[in-house]
CSV table of C-alpha atoms in Angstrom, one decimal:
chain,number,residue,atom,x,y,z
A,997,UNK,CA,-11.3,3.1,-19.4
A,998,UNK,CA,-9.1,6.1,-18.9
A,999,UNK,CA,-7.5,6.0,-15.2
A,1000,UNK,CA,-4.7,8.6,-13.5
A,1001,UNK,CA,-3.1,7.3,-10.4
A,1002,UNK,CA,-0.9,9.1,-8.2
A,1003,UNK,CA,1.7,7.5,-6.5
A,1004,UNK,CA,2.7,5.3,-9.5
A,1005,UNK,CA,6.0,4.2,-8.3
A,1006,UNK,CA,5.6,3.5,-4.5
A,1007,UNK,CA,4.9,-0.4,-4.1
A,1008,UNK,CA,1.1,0.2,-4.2
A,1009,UNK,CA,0.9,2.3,-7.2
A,1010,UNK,CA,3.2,0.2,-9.5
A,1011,UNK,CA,1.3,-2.9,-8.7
A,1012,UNK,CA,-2.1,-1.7,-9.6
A,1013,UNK,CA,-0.5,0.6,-13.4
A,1014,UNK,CA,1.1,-2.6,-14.2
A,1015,UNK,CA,-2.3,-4.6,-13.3
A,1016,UNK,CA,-4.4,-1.9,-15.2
A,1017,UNK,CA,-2.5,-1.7,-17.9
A,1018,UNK,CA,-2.4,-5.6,-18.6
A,1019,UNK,CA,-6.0,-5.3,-17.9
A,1020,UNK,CA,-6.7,-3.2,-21.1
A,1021,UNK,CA,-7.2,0.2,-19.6
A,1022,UNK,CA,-5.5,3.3,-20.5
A,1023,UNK,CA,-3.0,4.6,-17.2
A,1024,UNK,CA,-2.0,8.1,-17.0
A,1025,UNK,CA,0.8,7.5,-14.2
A,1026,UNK,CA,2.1,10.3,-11.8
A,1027,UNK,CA,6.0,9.5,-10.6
A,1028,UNK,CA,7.6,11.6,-8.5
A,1029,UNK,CA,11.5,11.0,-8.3
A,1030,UNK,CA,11.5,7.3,-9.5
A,1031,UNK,CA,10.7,6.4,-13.0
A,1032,UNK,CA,8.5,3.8,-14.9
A,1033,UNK,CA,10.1,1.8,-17.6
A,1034,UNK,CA,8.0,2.1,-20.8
A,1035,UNK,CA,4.6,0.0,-20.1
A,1036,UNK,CA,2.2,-1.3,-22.6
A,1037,UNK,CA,-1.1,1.4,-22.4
A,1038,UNK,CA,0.7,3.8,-19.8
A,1039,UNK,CA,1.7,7.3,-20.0
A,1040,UNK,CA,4.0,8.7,-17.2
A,1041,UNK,CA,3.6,12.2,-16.3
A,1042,UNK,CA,6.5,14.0,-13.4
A,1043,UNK,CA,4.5,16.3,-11.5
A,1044,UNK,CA,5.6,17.6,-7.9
A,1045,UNK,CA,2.7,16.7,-5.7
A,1046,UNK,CA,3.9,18.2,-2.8
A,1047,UNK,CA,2.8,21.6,-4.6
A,1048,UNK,CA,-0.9,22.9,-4.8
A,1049,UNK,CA,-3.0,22.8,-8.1
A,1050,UNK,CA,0.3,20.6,-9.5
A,1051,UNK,CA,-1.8,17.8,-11.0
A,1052,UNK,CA,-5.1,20.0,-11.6
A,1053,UNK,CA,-3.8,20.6,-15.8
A,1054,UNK,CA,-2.9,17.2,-16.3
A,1055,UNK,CA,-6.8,15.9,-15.1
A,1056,UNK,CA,-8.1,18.8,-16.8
A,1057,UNK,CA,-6.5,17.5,-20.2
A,1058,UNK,CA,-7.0,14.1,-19.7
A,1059,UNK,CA,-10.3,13.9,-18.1
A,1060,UNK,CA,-10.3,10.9,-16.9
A,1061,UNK,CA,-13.3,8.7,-16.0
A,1062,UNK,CA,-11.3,7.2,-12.7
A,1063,UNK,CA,-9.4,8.9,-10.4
A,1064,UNK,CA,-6.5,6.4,-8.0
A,1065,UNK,CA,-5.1,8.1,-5.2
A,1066,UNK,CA,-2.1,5.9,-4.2
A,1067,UNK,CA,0.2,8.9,-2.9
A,1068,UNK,CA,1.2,9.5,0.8
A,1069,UNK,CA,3.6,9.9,3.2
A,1070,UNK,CA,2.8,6.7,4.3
A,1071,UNK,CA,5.7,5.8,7.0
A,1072,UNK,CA,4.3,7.2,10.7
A,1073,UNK,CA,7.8,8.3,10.6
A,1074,UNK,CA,8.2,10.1,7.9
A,1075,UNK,CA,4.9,11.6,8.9
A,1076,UNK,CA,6.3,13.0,12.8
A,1077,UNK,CA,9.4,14.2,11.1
A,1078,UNK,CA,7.5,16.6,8.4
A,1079,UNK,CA,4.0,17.4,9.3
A,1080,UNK,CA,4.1,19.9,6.7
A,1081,UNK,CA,4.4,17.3,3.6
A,1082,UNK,CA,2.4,14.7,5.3
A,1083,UNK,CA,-0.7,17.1,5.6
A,1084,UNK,CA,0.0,18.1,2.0
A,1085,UNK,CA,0.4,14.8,0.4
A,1086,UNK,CA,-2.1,12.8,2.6
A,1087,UNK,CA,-4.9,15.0,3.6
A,1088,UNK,CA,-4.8,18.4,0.9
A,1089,UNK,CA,-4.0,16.3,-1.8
A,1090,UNK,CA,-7.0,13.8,-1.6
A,1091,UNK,CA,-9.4,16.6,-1.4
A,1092,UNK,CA,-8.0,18.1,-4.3
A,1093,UNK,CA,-8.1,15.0,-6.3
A,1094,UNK,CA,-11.5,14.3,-5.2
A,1095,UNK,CA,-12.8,18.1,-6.5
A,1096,UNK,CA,-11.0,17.1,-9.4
A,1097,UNK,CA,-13.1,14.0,-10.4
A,1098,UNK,CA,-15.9,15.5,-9.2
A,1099,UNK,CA,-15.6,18.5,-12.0
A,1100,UNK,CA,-14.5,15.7,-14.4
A,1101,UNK,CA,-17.5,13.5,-13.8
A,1102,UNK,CA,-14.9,11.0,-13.1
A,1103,UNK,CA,-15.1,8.1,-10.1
A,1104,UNK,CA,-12.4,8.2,-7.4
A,1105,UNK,CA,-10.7,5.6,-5.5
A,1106,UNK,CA,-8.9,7.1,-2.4
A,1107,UNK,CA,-6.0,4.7,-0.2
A,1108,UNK,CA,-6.8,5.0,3.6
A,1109,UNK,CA,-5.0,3.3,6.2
A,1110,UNK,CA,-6.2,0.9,9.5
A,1111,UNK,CA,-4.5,3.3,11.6
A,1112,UNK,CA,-7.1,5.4,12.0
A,1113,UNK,CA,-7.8,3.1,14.7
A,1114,UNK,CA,-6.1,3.0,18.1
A,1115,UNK,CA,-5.8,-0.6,17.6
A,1116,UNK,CA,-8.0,-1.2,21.1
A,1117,UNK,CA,-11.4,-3.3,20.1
A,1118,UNK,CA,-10.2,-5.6,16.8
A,1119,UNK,CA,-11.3,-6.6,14.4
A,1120,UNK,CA,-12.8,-3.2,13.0
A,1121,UNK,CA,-15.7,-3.3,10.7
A,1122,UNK,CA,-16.1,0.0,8.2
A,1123,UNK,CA,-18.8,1.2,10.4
A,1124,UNK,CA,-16.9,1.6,13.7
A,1125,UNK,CA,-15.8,5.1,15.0
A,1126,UNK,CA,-12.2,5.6,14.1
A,1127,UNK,CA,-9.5,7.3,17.1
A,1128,UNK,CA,-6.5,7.3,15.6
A,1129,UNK,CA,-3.4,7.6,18.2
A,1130,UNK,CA,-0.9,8.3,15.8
A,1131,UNK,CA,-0.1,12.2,13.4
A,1132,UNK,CA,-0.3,9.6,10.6
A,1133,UNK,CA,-3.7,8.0,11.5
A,1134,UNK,CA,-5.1,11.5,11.6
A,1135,UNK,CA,-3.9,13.1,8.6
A,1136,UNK,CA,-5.5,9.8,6.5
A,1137,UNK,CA,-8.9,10.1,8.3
A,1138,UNK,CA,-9.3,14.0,7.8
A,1139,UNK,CA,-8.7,13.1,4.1
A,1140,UNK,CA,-11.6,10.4,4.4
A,1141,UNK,CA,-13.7,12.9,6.0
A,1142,UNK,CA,-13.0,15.8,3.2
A,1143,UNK,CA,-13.3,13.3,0.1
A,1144,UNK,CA,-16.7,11.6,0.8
A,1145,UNK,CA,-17.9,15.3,1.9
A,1146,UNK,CA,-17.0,16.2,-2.1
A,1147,UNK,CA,-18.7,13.5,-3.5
A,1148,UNK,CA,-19.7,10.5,-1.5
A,1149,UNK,CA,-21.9,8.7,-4.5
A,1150,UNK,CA,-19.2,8.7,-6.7
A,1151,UNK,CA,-16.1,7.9,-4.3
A,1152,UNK,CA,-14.4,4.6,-2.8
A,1153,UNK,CA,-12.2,5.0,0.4
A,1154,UNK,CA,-10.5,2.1,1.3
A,1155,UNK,CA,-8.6,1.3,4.4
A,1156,UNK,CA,-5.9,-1.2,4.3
A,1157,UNK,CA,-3.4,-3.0,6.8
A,1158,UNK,CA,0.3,-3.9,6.2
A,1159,UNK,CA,0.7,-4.0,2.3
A,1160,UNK,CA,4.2,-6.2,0.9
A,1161,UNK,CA,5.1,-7.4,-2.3
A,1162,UNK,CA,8.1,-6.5,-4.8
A,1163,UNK,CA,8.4,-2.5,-5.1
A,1164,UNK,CA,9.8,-0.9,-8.2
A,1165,UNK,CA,13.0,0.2,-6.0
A,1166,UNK,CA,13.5,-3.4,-4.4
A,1167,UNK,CA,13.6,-1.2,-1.4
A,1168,UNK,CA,9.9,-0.5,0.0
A,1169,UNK,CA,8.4,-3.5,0.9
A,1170,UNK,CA,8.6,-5.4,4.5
A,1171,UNK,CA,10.7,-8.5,2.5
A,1172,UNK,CA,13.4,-6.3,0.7
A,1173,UNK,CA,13.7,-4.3,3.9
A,1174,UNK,CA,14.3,-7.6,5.8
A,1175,UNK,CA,16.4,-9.0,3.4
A,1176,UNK,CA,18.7,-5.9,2.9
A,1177,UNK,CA,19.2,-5.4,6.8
A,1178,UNK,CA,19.9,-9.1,7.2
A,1179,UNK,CA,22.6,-8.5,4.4
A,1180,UNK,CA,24.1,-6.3,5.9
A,1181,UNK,CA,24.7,-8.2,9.6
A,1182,UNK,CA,21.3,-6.4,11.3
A,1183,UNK,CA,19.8,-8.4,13.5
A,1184,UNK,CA,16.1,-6.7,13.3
A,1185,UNK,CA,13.9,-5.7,16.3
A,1186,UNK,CA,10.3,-6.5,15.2
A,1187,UNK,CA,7.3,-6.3,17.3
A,1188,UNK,CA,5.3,-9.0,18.8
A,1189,UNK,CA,2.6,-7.1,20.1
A,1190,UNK,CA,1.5,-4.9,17.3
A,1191,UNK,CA,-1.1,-7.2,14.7
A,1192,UNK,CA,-1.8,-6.6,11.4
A,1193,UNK,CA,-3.7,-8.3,8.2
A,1194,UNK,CA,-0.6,-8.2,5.5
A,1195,UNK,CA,-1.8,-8.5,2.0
A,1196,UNK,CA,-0.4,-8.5,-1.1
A,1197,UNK,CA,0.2,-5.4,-3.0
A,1198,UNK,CA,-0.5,-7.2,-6.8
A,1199,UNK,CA,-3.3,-8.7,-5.4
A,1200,UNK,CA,-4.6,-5.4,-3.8
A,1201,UNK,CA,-3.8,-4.4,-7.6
A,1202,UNK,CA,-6.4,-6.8,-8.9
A,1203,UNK,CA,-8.9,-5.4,-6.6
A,1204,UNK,CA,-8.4,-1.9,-7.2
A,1205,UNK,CA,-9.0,-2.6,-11.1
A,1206,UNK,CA,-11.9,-4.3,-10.3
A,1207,UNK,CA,-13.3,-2.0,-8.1
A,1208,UNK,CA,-12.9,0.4,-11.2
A,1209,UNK,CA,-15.4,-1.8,-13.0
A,1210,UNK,CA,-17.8,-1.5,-10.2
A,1211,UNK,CA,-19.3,1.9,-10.9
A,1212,UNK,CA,-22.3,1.2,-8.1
A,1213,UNK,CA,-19.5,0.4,-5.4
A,1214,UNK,CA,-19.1,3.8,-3.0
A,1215,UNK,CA,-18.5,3.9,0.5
A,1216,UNK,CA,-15.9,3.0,2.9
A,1217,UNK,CA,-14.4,-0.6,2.8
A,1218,UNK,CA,-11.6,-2.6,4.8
A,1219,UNK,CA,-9.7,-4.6,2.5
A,1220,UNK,CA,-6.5,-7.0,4.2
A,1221,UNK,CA,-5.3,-10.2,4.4
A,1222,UNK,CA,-6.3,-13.5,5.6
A,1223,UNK,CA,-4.1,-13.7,8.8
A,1224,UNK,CA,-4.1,-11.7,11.6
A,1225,UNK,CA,0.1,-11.6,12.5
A,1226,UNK,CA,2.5,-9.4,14.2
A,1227,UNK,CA,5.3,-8.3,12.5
A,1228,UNK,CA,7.9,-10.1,14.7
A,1229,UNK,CA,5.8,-13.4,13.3
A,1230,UNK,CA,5.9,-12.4,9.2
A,1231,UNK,CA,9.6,-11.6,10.0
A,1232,UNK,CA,10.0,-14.9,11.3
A,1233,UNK,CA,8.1,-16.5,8.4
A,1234,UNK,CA,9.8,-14.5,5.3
A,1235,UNK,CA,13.4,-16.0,6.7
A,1236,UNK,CA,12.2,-19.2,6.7
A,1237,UNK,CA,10.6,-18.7,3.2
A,1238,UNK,CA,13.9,-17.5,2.0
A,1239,UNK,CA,15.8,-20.5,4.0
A,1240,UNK,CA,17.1,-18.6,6.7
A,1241,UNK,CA,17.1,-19.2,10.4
A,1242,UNK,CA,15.3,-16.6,12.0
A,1243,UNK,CA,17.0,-17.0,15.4
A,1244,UNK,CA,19.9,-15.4,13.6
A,1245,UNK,CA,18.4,-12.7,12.4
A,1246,UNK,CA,15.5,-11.3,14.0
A,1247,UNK,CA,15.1,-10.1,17.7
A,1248,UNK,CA,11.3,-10.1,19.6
A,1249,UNK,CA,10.3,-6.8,21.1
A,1250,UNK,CA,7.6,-5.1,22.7
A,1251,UNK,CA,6.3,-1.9,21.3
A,1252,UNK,CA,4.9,0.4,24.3
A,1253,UNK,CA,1.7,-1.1,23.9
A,1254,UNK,CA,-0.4,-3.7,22.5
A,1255,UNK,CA,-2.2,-2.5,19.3
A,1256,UNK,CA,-4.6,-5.1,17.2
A,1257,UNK,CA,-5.7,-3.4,14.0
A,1258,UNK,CA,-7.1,-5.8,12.6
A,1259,UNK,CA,-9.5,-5.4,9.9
A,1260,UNK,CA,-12.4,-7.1,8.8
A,1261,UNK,CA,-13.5,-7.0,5.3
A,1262,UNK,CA,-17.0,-8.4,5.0
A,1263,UNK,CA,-18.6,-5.6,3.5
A,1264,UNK,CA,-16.3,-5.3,1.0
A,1265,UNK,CA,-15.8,-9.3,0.2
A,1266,UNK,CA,-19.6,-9.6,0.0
A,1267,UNK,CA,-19.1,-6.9,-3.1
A,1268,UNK,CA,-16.2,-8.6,-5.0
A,1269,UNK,CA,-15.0,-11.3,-6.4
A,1270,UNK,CA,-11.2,-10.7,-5.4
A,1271,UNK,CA,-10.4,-12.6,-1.9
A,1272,UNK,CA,-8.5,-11.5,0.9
A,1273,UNK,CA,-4.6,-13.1,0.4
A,1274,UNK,CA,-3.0,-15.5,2.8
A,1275,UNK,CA,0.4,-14.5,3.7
A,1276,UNK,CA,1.6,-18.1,2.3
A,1277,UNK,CA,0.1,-16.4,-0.8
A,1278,UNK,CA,2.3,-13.2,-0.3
A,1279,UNK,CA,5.2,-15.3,0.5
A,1280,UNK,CA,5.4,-17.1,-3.1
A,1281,UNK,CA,5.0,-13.8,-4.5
A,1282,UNK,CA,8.3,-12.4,-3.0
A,1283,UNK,CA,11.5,-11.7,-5.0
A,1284,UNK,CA,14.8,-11.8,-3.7
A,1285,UNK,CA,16.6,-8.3,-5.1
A,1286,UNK,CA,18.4,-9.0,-7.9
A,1287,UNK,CA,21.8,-7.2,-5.9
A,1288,UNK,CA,21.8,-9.4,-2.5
A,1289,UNK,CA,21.2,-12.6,-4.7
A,1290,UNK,CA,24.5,-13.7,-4.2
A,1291,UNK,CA,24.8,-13.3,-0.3
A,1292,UNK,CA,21.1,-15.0,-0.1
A,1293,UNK,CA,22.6,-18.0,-2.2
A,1294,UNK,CA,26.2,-18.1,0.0
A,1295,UNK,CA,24.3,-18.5,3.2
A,1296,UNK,CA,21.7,-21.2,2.4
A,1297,UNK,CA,23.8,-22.7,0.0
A,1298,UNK,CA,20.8,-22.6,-2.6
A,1299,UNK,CA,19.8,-20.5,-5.3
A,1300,UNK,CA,17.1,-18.0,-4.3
A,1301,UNK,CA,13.2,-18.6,-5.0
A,1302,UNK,CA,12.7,-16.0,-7.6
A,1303,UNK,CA,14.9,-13.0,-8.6
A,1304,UNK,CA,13.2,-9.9,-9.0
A,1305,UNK,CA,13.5,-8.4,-12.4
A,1306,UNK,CA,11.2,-5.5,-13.8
């Protein structure tokens, strides 16, 4: 199978072109900044996705027969401080991506986010109305909207909660964050009253490939982990993973209100064989960053569980 995916290099993208590619099937990757190291079955393509009709030659040549939308602005952040990019990259781009597999014949897999919730009647089945109370929130659920109105036979959207893993930077999952502020003498503020389903980003991979061999599958679908946690709790539980005490290093706040997005993913688990992740599962998974391995080992006086290496 012949697949493009955008977004190649952020954590959820270089998960699922390394998982594809081991899988067989034949990547067409789209970096932005960051590069791929050469990969068995993948060709990387630069292309500036923050600029219309960028990535309309390189479908038209390939013609794929999937379509993996893993780009976004995906920090409600980085979405309040540029509006501009975050409606390009998260809401214009889908629906371009989407009229592109349509005209290609080609399925397409679009990344949505539980945010377009408001995080007030958990858990959330696909079929509930979504209010999101965040810029973020919005700009994925006008893309959800556009993309199924182009081709809703042929198109899988699928929300997701808090994704972690090991990132092809070291620097963009919720572990490498952690463990570079800790290194650096932060004590971090984490929430206790915001929940979330945390799943792993290779496992999400594994999904994503096999949704690609589901040509019937269409629709919106939740997919998140196992455990329903705030982030002040997996905080807690990645320092003790990595041998830390957590008293040290993370302080418990209270965001301005309490927000339970949790998801439920029965209509998607019926449909599958790959299960929603524990966060035990996640936590064997993490890799210490090859350049703090050496403060990790002074102050627990151990080597660390696994280094990352590419």
């Amino acid at each position: 199978m012949k697949i493009v995916c955008t977004g190649a290099t952020g954590l959820i993208g270089f998960n699922f072109v390394k998982a594809a590619a081991e899988a067989g099937h034949s990547v067409v990757a789209v970096c932005g900044k960051n590069k791929l190291e050469p990969i068995k079955n993948v060709e990387c393509h630069s292309i500036d996705l923050s600029k219309p009709d960028g990535i309309q030659r390189l479908v038209l040549d390939v013609f794929p027969d999937m379509i993996v939308n893993c780009a976004a602005v995906a920090s409600p952040v980085d979405v309040d401080a540029n509006p501009e990019l975050a409606n390009r990259l998260n809401t214009e781009l889908a629906e371009e991506l989407a009229q592109l597999a349509y005209h290609v014949g080609a399925r397409f897999i679009h990344l949505s986010t539980d945010m377009v919730f408001d995080g007030t009647a958990a858990p959330y089945v696909n079929t509930d109305m979504p209010m999101p109370c965040t810029l973020y929130g919005t700009t994925k659920l006008l893309a959800e909207k556009k993309v199924l109105k182009i081709s809703a036979p042929t198109t899988v959207v699928l929300r997701l909660s808090h994704v972690s893993g090991n990132s092809l930077t070291t620097r963009r999952s919720l572990h490498e964050k952690l463990l570079r502020a800790w290194a650096s003498g932060e004590k971090v503020k984490c929430k206790t009253n915001e929940i979330k389903c945390p799943l792993s980003a290779s496992i999400l991979a594994d999904l994503l490939v096999e949704i690609c061999l589901r040509p019937k599958l269409s629709g919106i679908y939740h997919y998140a982990g196992a455990e329903a946690l705030s982030r002040y709790e997996m905080a807690r539980r990645i320092a003790v993973h990595f041998g830390l005490n957590p008293d040290e290093y993370i302080e418990a706040i209270e965001g301005e209100r309490e927000m339970n997005l949790q998801l439920d993913c029965g209509a998607l688990l019926t449909r599958v064989k790959t299960p929603s992740p524990t966060f035990s599962e996640l936590l064997e998974e993490m890799k210490v960053p090859a350049d703090i391995e050496d403060w990790l080992k002074e102050k627990t006086g151990r080597l660390p569980i696994k280094r990352f290496k590419l």
